[in-house]
Coordinates of C-alpha atoms and ligand atoms in Angstrom, one line a residue:
X126 CA -0.4 36.2 -10.5
X127 CA 3.3 35.7 -10.6
X128 CA 4.2 32.7 -8.5
X129 CA 7.8 31.7 -7.5
X130 CA 9.2 29.1 -5.1
X131 CA 12.2 29.5 -2.8
X132 CA 14.0 27.6 -0.1
X133 CA 12.5 27.9 3.4
X134 CA 13.8 31.0 5.1
X135 CA 12.4 33.9 7.1
X136 CA 11.5 36.9 5.0
X137 CA 13.0 40.1 6.4
X138 CA 10.2 42.5 5.4
X139 CA 6.8 42.8 3.7
X140 CA 3.7 40.7 4.0
X141 CA 4.1 37.1 5.1
X142 CA 1.6 34.3 5.5
X143 CA 2.4 31.2 7.5
X144 CA 0.5 27.9 6.8
X145 CA -0.6 26.2 9.9
X146 CA -1.8 22.6 10.0
X147 CA -4.0 20.9 12.6
X148 CA -3.0 21.4 16.3
X149 CA -2.2 25.0 15.5
X150 CA 1.5 24.5 16.2
X151 CA 3.8 26.8 14.3
X152 CA 6.7 25.1 12.4
X153 CA 10.3 26.1 12.5
X154 CA 10.2 29.2 10.4
X155 CA 6.8 30.0 11.7
X156 CA 8.3 30.2 15.2
X157 CA 11.1 32.5 13.9
X158 CA 8.5 34.8 12.4
X159 CA 6.4 34.7 15.6
X160 CA 9.5 35.8 17.6
X161 CA 10.0 38.6 15.1
X162 CA 6.5 39.9 15.9
X163 CA 7.4 39.7 19.7
X164 CA 5.0 36.8 20.1
X165 CA 2.1 38.8 18.7
X166 CA 1.2 36.1 16.1
X167 CA 0.9 33.2 18.5
X168 CA -0.9 35.4 21.0
X169 CA -3.4 36.4 18.3
X170 CA -3.9 32.8 17.2
X171 CA -4.6 31.8 20.8
X172 CA -7.0 34.6 21.3
X173 CA -8.8 33.8 18.1
X174 CA -8.8 30.0 18.9
X175 CA -6.9 29.4 15.7
X176 CA -5.8 25.9 15.7
X177 CA -5.1 25.4 12.0
X178 CA -8.7 24.9 10.8
X179 CA -8.8 24.9 7.0
X180 CA -9.5 28.4 5.7
X181 CA -9.3 30.1 9.1
X182 CA -7.0 33.2 9.1
X183 CA -5.6 35.5 11.8
X184 CA -3.9 38.6 10.8
X185 CA -1.4 40.8 12.7
X186 CA -0.8 44.2 11.1
X187 CA 2.4 46.1 11.6
X188 CA 4.0 44.2 14.5
X189 CA 6.3 46.6 16.4
X190 CA 10.1 46.4 16.0
X191 CA 9.8 44.5 12.8
X192 CA 9.9 45.3 9.1
X193 CA 7.0 42.9 8.4
X194 CA 3.9 44.8 7.3
X195 CA 1.3 42.0 7.6
X196 CA 1.6 38.6 9.2
X197 CA -1.1 36.1 8.5
X198 CA -1.5 32.6 10.0
X199 CA -3.8 30.6 7.8
X200 CA -5.1 27.1 8.5
X201 CA -4.7 24.2 6.0
X202 CA -6.6 21.6 8.1
X203 CA -5.8 18.3 9.7
X204 CA -2.7 16.6 8.4
X205 CA -4.4 13.3 8.0
X206 CA -7.6 14.5 6.4
X207 CA -6.4 17.4 4.3
X208 CA -7.1 17.2 0.5
X209 CA -5.5 19.2 -2.3
X210 CA -9.0 20.7 -2.8
X211 CA -9.5 21.9 0.8
X212 CA -6.0 23.4 0.9
X213 CA -6.6 25.2 -2.4
X214 CA -9.8 26.7 -1.0
X215 CA -7.7 27.9 2.0
X216 CA -5.4 29.5 -0.5
X217 CA -8.5 31.3 -2.0
X218 CA -9.4 32.6 1.5
X219 CA -5.8 33.7 2.1
X220 CA -5.9 35.8 -1.0
X221 CA -8.6 38.0 0.6
X222 CA -6.3 38.8 3.6
X223 CA -3.3 39.6 1.3
X224 CA -4.9 41.4 -1.6
X225 CA -3.9 44.9 -0.5
X226 CA -0.2 44.0 -0.5
X227 CA 1.7 44.1 -3.8
X228 CA 3.6 41.0 -3.0
X229 CA 3.7 38.4 -0.2
X230 CA 5.8 35.5 1.0
X231 CA 4.0 32.3 1.9
X232 CA 5.7 29.9 4.3
X233 CA 5.1 26.2 4.5
X234 CA 7.0 24.4 7.2
X235 CA 7.1 20.7 6.8
X236 CA 3.9 19.1 7.9
X237 CA 4.3 15.7 9.7
X238 CA 2.4 12.7 8.2
X239 CA 0.3 14.9 5.9
X240 CA -2.2 13.2 3.5
X241 CA -0.9 15.5 0.8
X242 CA 2.8 15.8 -0.3
X243 CA 4.6 19.0 0.6
X244 CA 5.0 20.0 -3.0
X245 CA 1.3 19.5 -3.7
X246 CA 0.3 21.5 -0.6
X247 CA 2.2 24.6 -1.8
X248 CA 1.1 24.1 -5.4
X249 CA -2.5 24.0 -4.1
X250 CA -2.1 27.1 -1.9
X251 CA -0.6 29.1 -4.8
X252 CA -3.3 27.8 -7.2
X253 CA -6.0 28.9 -4.8
X254 CA -4.5 32.4 -4.4
X255 CA -4.1 32.7 -8.2
X256 CA -7.7 31.5 -9.0
X257 CA -9.3 33.7 -6.4
X258 CA -7.4 36.8 -7.5
X259 CA -9.1 36.8 -10.9
X260 CA -10.8 40.0 -11.9
X261 CA -12.5 41.1 -15.1
X262 CA -12.1 44.9 -15.0
X263 CA -10.8 45.7 -18.5
X264 CA -13.8 48.0 -19.1
X265 CA -13.5 49.9 -15.8
X266 CA -11.6 53.1 -16.6
X267 CA -12.6 55.2 -13.6
X268 CA -11.8 52.9 -10.7
X269 CA -9.2 54.4 -8.4
X270 CA -6.0 52.5 -8.2
X271 CA -6.3 52.5 -4.4
X272 CA -9.6 50.7 -4.7
X273 CA -8.1 47.9 -6.8
X274 CA -6.5 44.8 -5.2
X275 CA -2.7 44.9 -5.5
X276 CA -1.4 41.5 -4.9
X277 CA 0.3 40.3 -8.2
X278 CA 3.3 38.3 -7.0
X279 CA 3.7 35.6 -4.4
X280 CA 6.9 33.8 -3.3
X281 CA 6.3 30.4 -1.6
X282 CA 9.0 29.1 0.7
X283 CA 9.1 25.4 1.0
X284 CA 11.7 22.6 1.6
X285 CA 11.0 20.8 -1.7
X286 CA 11.4 23.6 -4.2
X287 CA 11.9 21.5 -7.3
X288 CA 8.9 19.3 -6.5
X289 CA 6.7 22.4 -5.8
X290 CA 7.7 24.0 -9.2
X291 CA 6.9 20.7 -11.0
X292 CA 3.5 20.4 -9.3
X293 CA 2.6 24.0 -9.9
X294 CA 3.5 23.9 -13.5
X295 CA 0.6 21.5 -14.2
X296 CA -1.8 23.5 -12.1
X297 CA -0.7 26.7 -13.8
X298 CA -1.5 25.3 -17.3
X299 CA -4.9 24.1 -16.2
X300 CA -5.6 27.4 -14.4
X301 CA -4.7 29.4 -17.6
X302 CA -7.6 27.5 -19.2
X303 CA -9.9 28.3 -16.3
X304 CA -9.0 32.0 -16.5
X305 CA -9.5 32.1 -20.3
X306 CA -13.0 30.5 -19.8
X307 CA -13.9 33.2 -17.3
X308 CA -12.7 35.9 -19.6
X309 CA -14.8 34.6 -22.4
X310 CA -18.0 34.3 -20.4
X311 CA -17.4 37.7 -18.9
X312 CA -17.0 39.5 -22.2
X313 CA -20.1 41.6 -23.3
X314 CA -22.1 40.3 -26.2
X315 CA -21.3 43.2 -28.5
X316 CA -17.6 42.4 -28.1
X317 CA -17.7 38.6 -28.1
X318 CA -19.7 37.6 -31.2
X319 CA -19.4 34.3 -33.0
X320 CA -16.9 35.9 -35.3
X321 CA -14.7 37.4 -32.6
X322 CA -15.0 34.3 -30.4
X323 CA -13.7 32.2 -33.3
X324 CA -10.9 34.6 -33.8
X325 CA -9.9 34.2 -30.2
X326 CA -10.0 30.5 -30.5
X327 CA -7.8 30.6 -33.5
X328 CA -5.2 32.5 -31.5
X329 CA -4.7 29.4 -29.4
X330 CA -3.3 27.4 -32.5
X331 CA 0.3 26.3 -32.3
X332 CA 2.5 24.0 -30.2
X333 CA 0.6 21.0 -31.6
X334 CA -2.9 22.4 -31.2
X335 CA -4.8 22.7 -34.4
X336 CA -7.7 25.1 -34.7
X337 CA -10.1 25.2 -37.7
X338 CA -12.9 27.7 -38.3
X339 CA -15.8 26.9 -40.5
X340 CA -18.2 29.7 -41.8
X341 CA -21.7 29.9 -43.0
X342 CA -21.1 28.9 -46.7
X343 CA -19.5 25.6 -45.7
X344 CA -22.2 25.0 -43.1
X345 CA -24.9 25.5 -45.8
X346 CA -23.1 23.0 -48.0
X347 CA -23.1 20.5 -45.2
X348 CA -26.8 21.1 -44.6
X349 CA -26.7 22.4 -41.1
X350 CA -30.2 23.7 -41.1
X351 CA -30.7 23.4 -37.3
X352 CA -27.7 25.6 -36.4
X353 CA -28.2 28.0 -39.3
X354 CA -31.9 28.5 -38.4
X355 CA -30.9 29.8 -35.0
X356 CA -28.3 32.1 -36.6
X357 CA -30.4 33.5 -39.4
X358 CA -31.8 36.4 -37.3
X359 CA -28.3 37.7 -36.4
X360 CA -26.0 40.0 -38.4
X361 CA -23.1 38.0 -37.1
X362 CA -22.0 35.1 -39.1
X363 CA -22.2 31.8 -37.3
X364 CA -18.9 29.8 -36.8
X365 CA -18.0 26.3 -36.1
X366 CA -14.6 26.0 -34.4
X367 CA -12.7 22.7 -34.4
X368 CA -9.9 22.1 -32.0
X369 CA -7.7 19.1 -32.5
X370 CA -5.1 17.9 -30.0
X371 CA -3.3 14.6 -30.7
X372 CA -1.2 13.9 -27.6
X373 CA -1.5 10.1 -27.7
X374 CA -0.8 7.4 -30.2
X375 CA -2.6 6.8 -33.5
X376 CA -4.5 3.8 -32.2
X377 CA -5.5 5.4 -28.9
X378 CA -9.2 6.4 -28.4
X379 CA -10.5 9.9 -29.3
X380 CA -12.6 11.9 -26.9
X381 CA -14.7 14.8 -28.1
X382 CA -16.0 17.8 -26.3
X383 CA -18.8 19.9 -27.8
X384 CA -19.9 23.2 -26.5
X385 CA -23.0 25.3 -27.0
X386 CA -21.8 28.8 -27.9
X387 CA -24.8 31.1 -28.1
X388 CA -23.0 34.4 -27.8
X389 CA -26.2 36.1 -27.0
X390 CA -29.6 34.4 -26.4
X391 CA -32.4 36.9 -26.7
X392 CA -34.8 34.1 -27.2
X393 CA -35.3 35.1 -30.8
X394 CA -38.9 35.7 -31.9
X395 CA -39.9 33.8 -28.7
X396 CA -38.3 36.8 -27.0
X397 CA -37.2 36.5 -23.4
X398 CA -38.5 39.0 -20.8
X399 CA -36.2 42.0 -20.3
X400 CA -35.2 41.4 -16.7
X401 CA -32.1 39.3 -16.5
X402 CA -31.7 39.0 -20.2
X403 CA -28.2 40.3 -19.8
X404 CA -27.3 37.0 -18.3
X405 CA -27.6 35.5 -21.8
X406 CA -24.2 36.9 -22.7
X407 CA -22.9 33.8 -21.0
X408 CA -25.0 31.4 -23.0
X409 CA -21.8 30.5 -24.7
X410 CA -20.5 29.0 -21.5
X411 CA -20.2 25.5 -22.9
X412 CA -18.1 26.7 -25.8
X413 CA -16.1 28.8 -23.2
X414 CA -15.3 25.6 -21.3
X415 CA -14.2 23.7 -24.4
X416 CA -11.9 26.5 -25.3
X417 CA -10.4 26.7 -21.9
X418 CA -10.0 23.0 -21.8
X419 CA -8.0 22.9 -25.0
X420 CA -5.8 25.6 -23.7
X421 CA -5.2 23.5 -20.6
X422 CA -4.6 20.2 -22.5
X423 CA -2.2 21.8 -24.9
X424 CA -0.5 23.8 -22.1
X425 CA 0.3 20.7 -20.1
X426 CA 0.8 18.6 -23.1
X427 CA -1.8 16.0 -22.2
X428 CA -1.3 12.5 -23.5
X429 CA -4.7 12.3 -25.1
X430 CA -6.3 12.5 -28.5
X431 CA -9.1 15.1 -28.1
X432 CA -11.4 17.0 -30.5
X433 CA -13.3 20.1 -29.4
X434 CA -16.2 21.7 -31.2
X435 CA -17.7 25.1 -30.6
X436 CA -21.1 25.9 -32.1
X437 CA -21.1 29.7 -32.2
X438 CA -24.2 31.6 -33.0
X439 CA -26.3 34.6 -31.9
X440 CA -30.0 34.1 -31.3
X441 CA -31.8 37.3 -32.3
X442 CA -35.3 38.5 -33.3
X443 CA -35.3 40.0 -36.8
X444 CA -37.4 40.1 -40.0
X445 CA -35.2 37.2 -41.1
X446 CA -35.3 35.3 -37.9
X447 CA -36.8 31.9 -37.7
X448 CA -40.4 31.6 -36.5
X449 CA -42.1 29.4 -34.1
X450 CA -43.6 26.7 -36.3
X451 CA -40.7 26.6 -38.8
X452 CA -39.4 23.1 -39.7
X453 CA -35.7 22.8 -40.2
X454 CA -33.5 19.9 -41.3
X455 CA -30.3 19.0 -39.4
X456 CA -27.2 17.9 -41.2
X457 CA -28.0 14.2 -40.5
X458 CA -31.3 14.6 -42.2
X459 CA -33.6 14.7 -39.2
X460 CA -36.4 17.2 -39.3
X461 CA -37.3 19.5 -36.4
X462 CA -40.4 21.6 -35.8
X463 CA -39.2 24.7 -34.0
X464 CA -42.0 25.5 -31.6
X465 CA -40.0 27.9 -29.4
X466 CA -37.1 29.8 -30.9
X467 CA -35.8 30.1 -27.3
X468 CA -35.0 26.4 -27.2
X469 CA -32.1 27.1 -29.5
X470 CA -29.2 25.4 -27.8
X471 CA -30.3 21.9 -28.7
X472 CA -30.6 23.0 -32.3
X473 CA -27.0 24.2 -32.3
X474 CA -25.7 21.1 -30.6
X475 CA -27.5 18.8 -33.1
X476 CA -25.4 20.0 -36.0
X477 CA -22.2 20.4 -34.0
X478 CA -22.6 16.8 -32.8
X479 CA -23.2 15.6 -36.4
X480 CA -20.0 17.3 -37.5
X481 CA -17.8 15.7 -34.9
X482 CA -19.2 12.2 -35.5
X483 CA -19.0 12.5 -39.3
X484 CA -15.5 13.9 -39.4
X485 CA -13.7 12.6 -36.3
X486 CA -15.5 9.4 -35.3
X487 CA -14.9 9.9 -31.5
X488 CA -15.3 6.9 -29.2
X489 CA -16.7 9.2 -26.5
X490 CA -18.5 12.6 -26.6
X491 CA -19.1 14.9 -23.7
X492 CA -21.2 18.0 -24.6
X493 CA -21.6 21.0 -22.4
X494 CA -24.4 23.6 -22.6
X495 CA -26.1 26.2 -20.6
X496 CA -29.2 24.5 -21.9
X497 CA -32.1 24.9 -19.6
X498 CA -33.5 27.0 -16.8
X499 CA -35.0 23.7 -15.6
X500 CA -31.7 22.4 -14.4
X501 CA -31.2 25.5 -12.3
X502 CA -34.6 24.9 -10.7
X503 CA -33.5 21.3 -9.9
X504 CA -29.9 21.8 -8.7
X505 CA -29.3 25.5 -8.2
X506 CA -25.6 26.5 -8.5
X507 CA -24.3 23.4 -6.6
X508 CA -24.2 20.8 -9.2
X509 CA -24.3 20.6 -13.0
X510 CA -26.8 18.1 -14.5
X511 CA -25.3 14.9 -16.0
X512 CA -27.4 13.1 -18.5
X513 CA -26.1 9.8 -20.0
X514 CA -27.1 6.2 -20.6
X515 CA -23.5 5.1 -20.1
X516 CA -22.9 4.1 -16.4
X517 CA -19.1 3.9 -16.8
X518 CA -18.8 7.3 -18.4
X519 CA -21.2 8.7 -15.8
X520 CA -19.0 7.3 -13.0
X521 CA -15.8 8.7 -14.6
X522 CA -17.3 12.1 -14.9
X523 CA -18.8 12.1 -11.5
X524 CA -15.6 11.0 -9.8
X525 CA -13.6 13.7 -11.7
X526 CA -16.1 16.3 -10.5
X527 CA -15.8 15.2 -6.9
X528 CA -12.0 15.3 -7.1
X529 CA -12.0 19.0 -8.1
X530 CA -15.3 20.0 -6.5
X531 CA -17.0 20.8 -9.7
X532 CA -19.8 18.4 -8.9
X533 CA -22.2 16.6 -11.2
X534 CA -25.6 15.1 -10.3
X535 CA -27.0 12.4 -12.6
X536 CA -30.4 13.1 -14.0
X537 CA -32.7 10.7 -15.8
X538 CA -33.1 10.2 -19.5
X539 CA -35.0 7.4 -21.2
X540 CA -37.6 6.4 -23.9
X541 CA -40.5 7.5 -21.6
X542 CA -39.4 11.1 -22.1
X543 CA -38.9 10.6 -25.8
X544 CA -42.7 10.7 -26.5
X545 CA -42.7 14.3 -25.2
X546 CA -40.6 15.6 -28.1
X547 CA -42.3 13.8 -31.0
X548 CA -43.9 16.1 -33.5
X549 CA -47.0 15.3 -35.6
X550 CA -45.5 17.0 -38.7
X551 CA -41.7 16.4 -38.3
X552 CA -39.3 13.9 -36.7
X553 CA -39.3 15.9 -33.5
X554 CA -40.1 19.2 -31.9
X555 CA -37.7 21.4 -29.9
X556 CA -40.0 21.7 -27.0
X557 CA -41.1 19.2 -24.4
X558 CA -44.1 19.5 -22.1
X559 CA -44.5 21.4 -18.9
X560 CA -42.3 19.1 -16.9
X561 CA -38.8 17.6 -16.8
X562 CA -37.5 20.4 -19.1
X563 CA -33.8 19.5 -18.6
X564 CA -34.5 15.9 -19.4
X565 CA -36.5 16.5 -22.5
X566 CA -33.7 18.8 -23.7
X567 CA -31.1 16.0 -23.1
X568 CA -33.4 13.5 -24.8
X569 CA -33.5 15.7 -27.8
X570 CA -29.7 16.0 -27.9
X571 CA -29.4 12.2 -27.6
X572 CA -31.2 11.7 -30.9
X573 CA -28.1 13.1 -32.6
X574 CA -25.7 10.5 -31.1
X575 CA -24.9 7.5 -33.2
X576 CA -25.2 4.0 -31.9
X577 CA -21.9 2.8 -30.3
X578 CA -20.7 6.2 -29.3
X579 CA -20.4 6.8 -25.5
X580 CA -22.1 10.1 -24.7
X581 CA -22.7 12.4 -21.8
X582 CA -24.4 15.7 -21.7
X583 CA -23.6 18.3 -19.0
X584 CA -26.2 21.0 -18.4
X585 CA -24.1 23.8 -16.9
X586 CA -26.8 26.6 -16.8
X587 CA -26.6 26.8 -13.0
X588 CA -22.9 26.6 -12.5
X589 CA -21.4 28.9 -15.2
X590 CA -22.0 32.2 -13.5
X591 CA -21.9 32.8 -9.7
X592 CA -23.9 35.7 -8.4
X593 CA -21.9 35.8 -5.1
X594 CA -18.6 34.2 -5.8
X595 CA -17.2 30.8 -4.9
X596 CA -14.2 29.7 -2.7
X597 CA -12.0 29.9 -5.8
X598 CA -13.7 32.6 -7.9
X599 CA -15.1 36.1 -7.4
X600 CA -18.6 36.9 -8.5
X601 CA -19.1 36.3 -12.2
X602 CA -17.8 33.6 -14.5
X603 CA -16.7 30.5 -12.6
X604 CA -14.8 28.5 -15.3
X605 CA -16.7 25.5 -14.0
X606 CA -16.0 22.5 -16.2
X607 CA -12.4 23.1 -17.2
X608 CA -10.9 21.5 -14.1
X609 CA -13.5 18.8 -14.2
X610 CA -12.8 17.7 -17.8
X611 CA -9.1 18.1 -17.4
X612 CA -9.2 15.7 -14.5
X613 CA -11.5 13.4 -16.4
X614 CA -8.9 13.2 -19.2
X615 CA -6.0 12.8 -16.8
X616 CA -7.6 10.0 -14.8
X617 CA -9.1 8.0 -17.7
X618 CA -7.0 8.6 -20.8
X619 CA -3.5 9.3 -19.5
X620 CA -2.9 6.4 -17.1
Ligands
BES123 N1 -30.0 29.6 -22.5 C1 -31.2 29.2 -22.1 C2 -31.2 28.5 -20.7 C3 -30.7 29.2 -19.6 C4 -31.5 29.9 -18.7 C5 -29.3 29.3 -19.3 C6 -31.1 30.6 -17.6 C7 -28.8 30.0 -18.2 C8 -29.7 30.7 -17.4 C9 -31.9 28.3 -23.1 O1 -31.6 28.6 -24.4 C10 -33.4 28.5 -22.9 O2 -33.8 29.6 -23.2 N2 -34.1 27.5 -22.5 C11 -35.5 27.5 -22.3 C12 -36.0 26.3 -23.0 C13 -37.5 26.3 -23.1 C14 -37.9 27.4 -24.1 C15 -37.9 25.0 -23.6 C16 -35.7 27.5 -20.8 O3 -35.0 26.8 -20.1 O4 -36.6 28.2 -20.4
MN124 MN1 -32.8 30.1 -25.3
ZN125 ZN1 -29.8 29.5 -24.8

């Protein structure tokens, strides 16, 4: 979506959308546009009881004696209680009413005593339009052009043009990360393998962002038996990707983000049932978020020292695949009895976490993984699970999630669950009991965190893919996590 900002003025032709705050009163330019429609806009608003409620739209098509094709009034909510988030969602709704037009002008008359600055209101509207317009259609060769949405350029008219540009620049950088994450989780698993994923990560290098790719040989040397065990049934070489962004001072803390990147999870020898197995192309969602996050951090030149790790593998059944009952040794020397080859994410995380602690000594680690079906049973698509024994870090992440409406719900971990993953023949097994599956998985991951390192684990299995779309995304990959972690960084490392 091409987004530009211009001085408040009445557009002579084309599609126009007028933002309306609480009370439903049209502003100065809004009134001019209403007159150009012969009063049709205000009449339609009255008839539809449109009083500026956030997300409510009224559309007048082809008003007579006017060159305007479509005129939309869209609500941005009560001046005093509006939030950037609610306005952005209104922008997402607005996209639906304008998508058939190739371009559109959006008008924001000044809103009196608004809780959000004018520049931030328009940046949020434009951001909502841009995020909701996302489409992954690169493999659709037969779709008629007339069936595709057309909107690819919006011009936003506002009094504070310079402020709006500035505010949008930051959002645009973060959104570029979100869109990249959606692309990655949407790609089919024959296209996005550990090898091609690593290559796409490598493309992000530059402008201060360092990207290193580590292959099987080196992983063998480091003794990453847990990750390599998962990968051994696949013809695709596993890769470990390391992002490094040093935007702060040498003595400032380092925060690390580690993502599960299972490019396809068939379950391995503990094969999954066929129905729905296609969903397991997005089992690299954690790695997708970390990749999008580093694009965002580098794009907006975040003042933080951050390291990102992607553990990229494919989990396949094969004559060479690992068996239920195998015992593997992780890079830090712990032994794991693999009772179910479908509980592979924790094995990948174990060695990825060892690597980041061994080589980067981060003060804080946040890992993300589409780790368990159990977290979906508990929270559905509304929250991701947050597992941590650090109350401060938990609060920071929870607050960031609330601010961008990518919400987290804290779930328990603790020694009482530890017993469930003890093995009689190894240090641990990769399978808990019948209950608390998301917690026993988190408890397993925790065993690979060194004392003194603040750590949180986000189980994003329920929020990575939306079967029926969200206010800011169509059906498919949501990009959940990029905005959350970007906000977490901005609020806690850049003040
Ligand atoms: N990738 C799956 C978890 C998952 C399920 C993600 C559905 C997204 C949607 C994970 O590797 C897995 O298979 N977990 C098992 C663990 C079990 C074998 C202990 C699960 O949750 O059933
Ligand atoms: Mn699995
Ligand atoms: Zn998995």
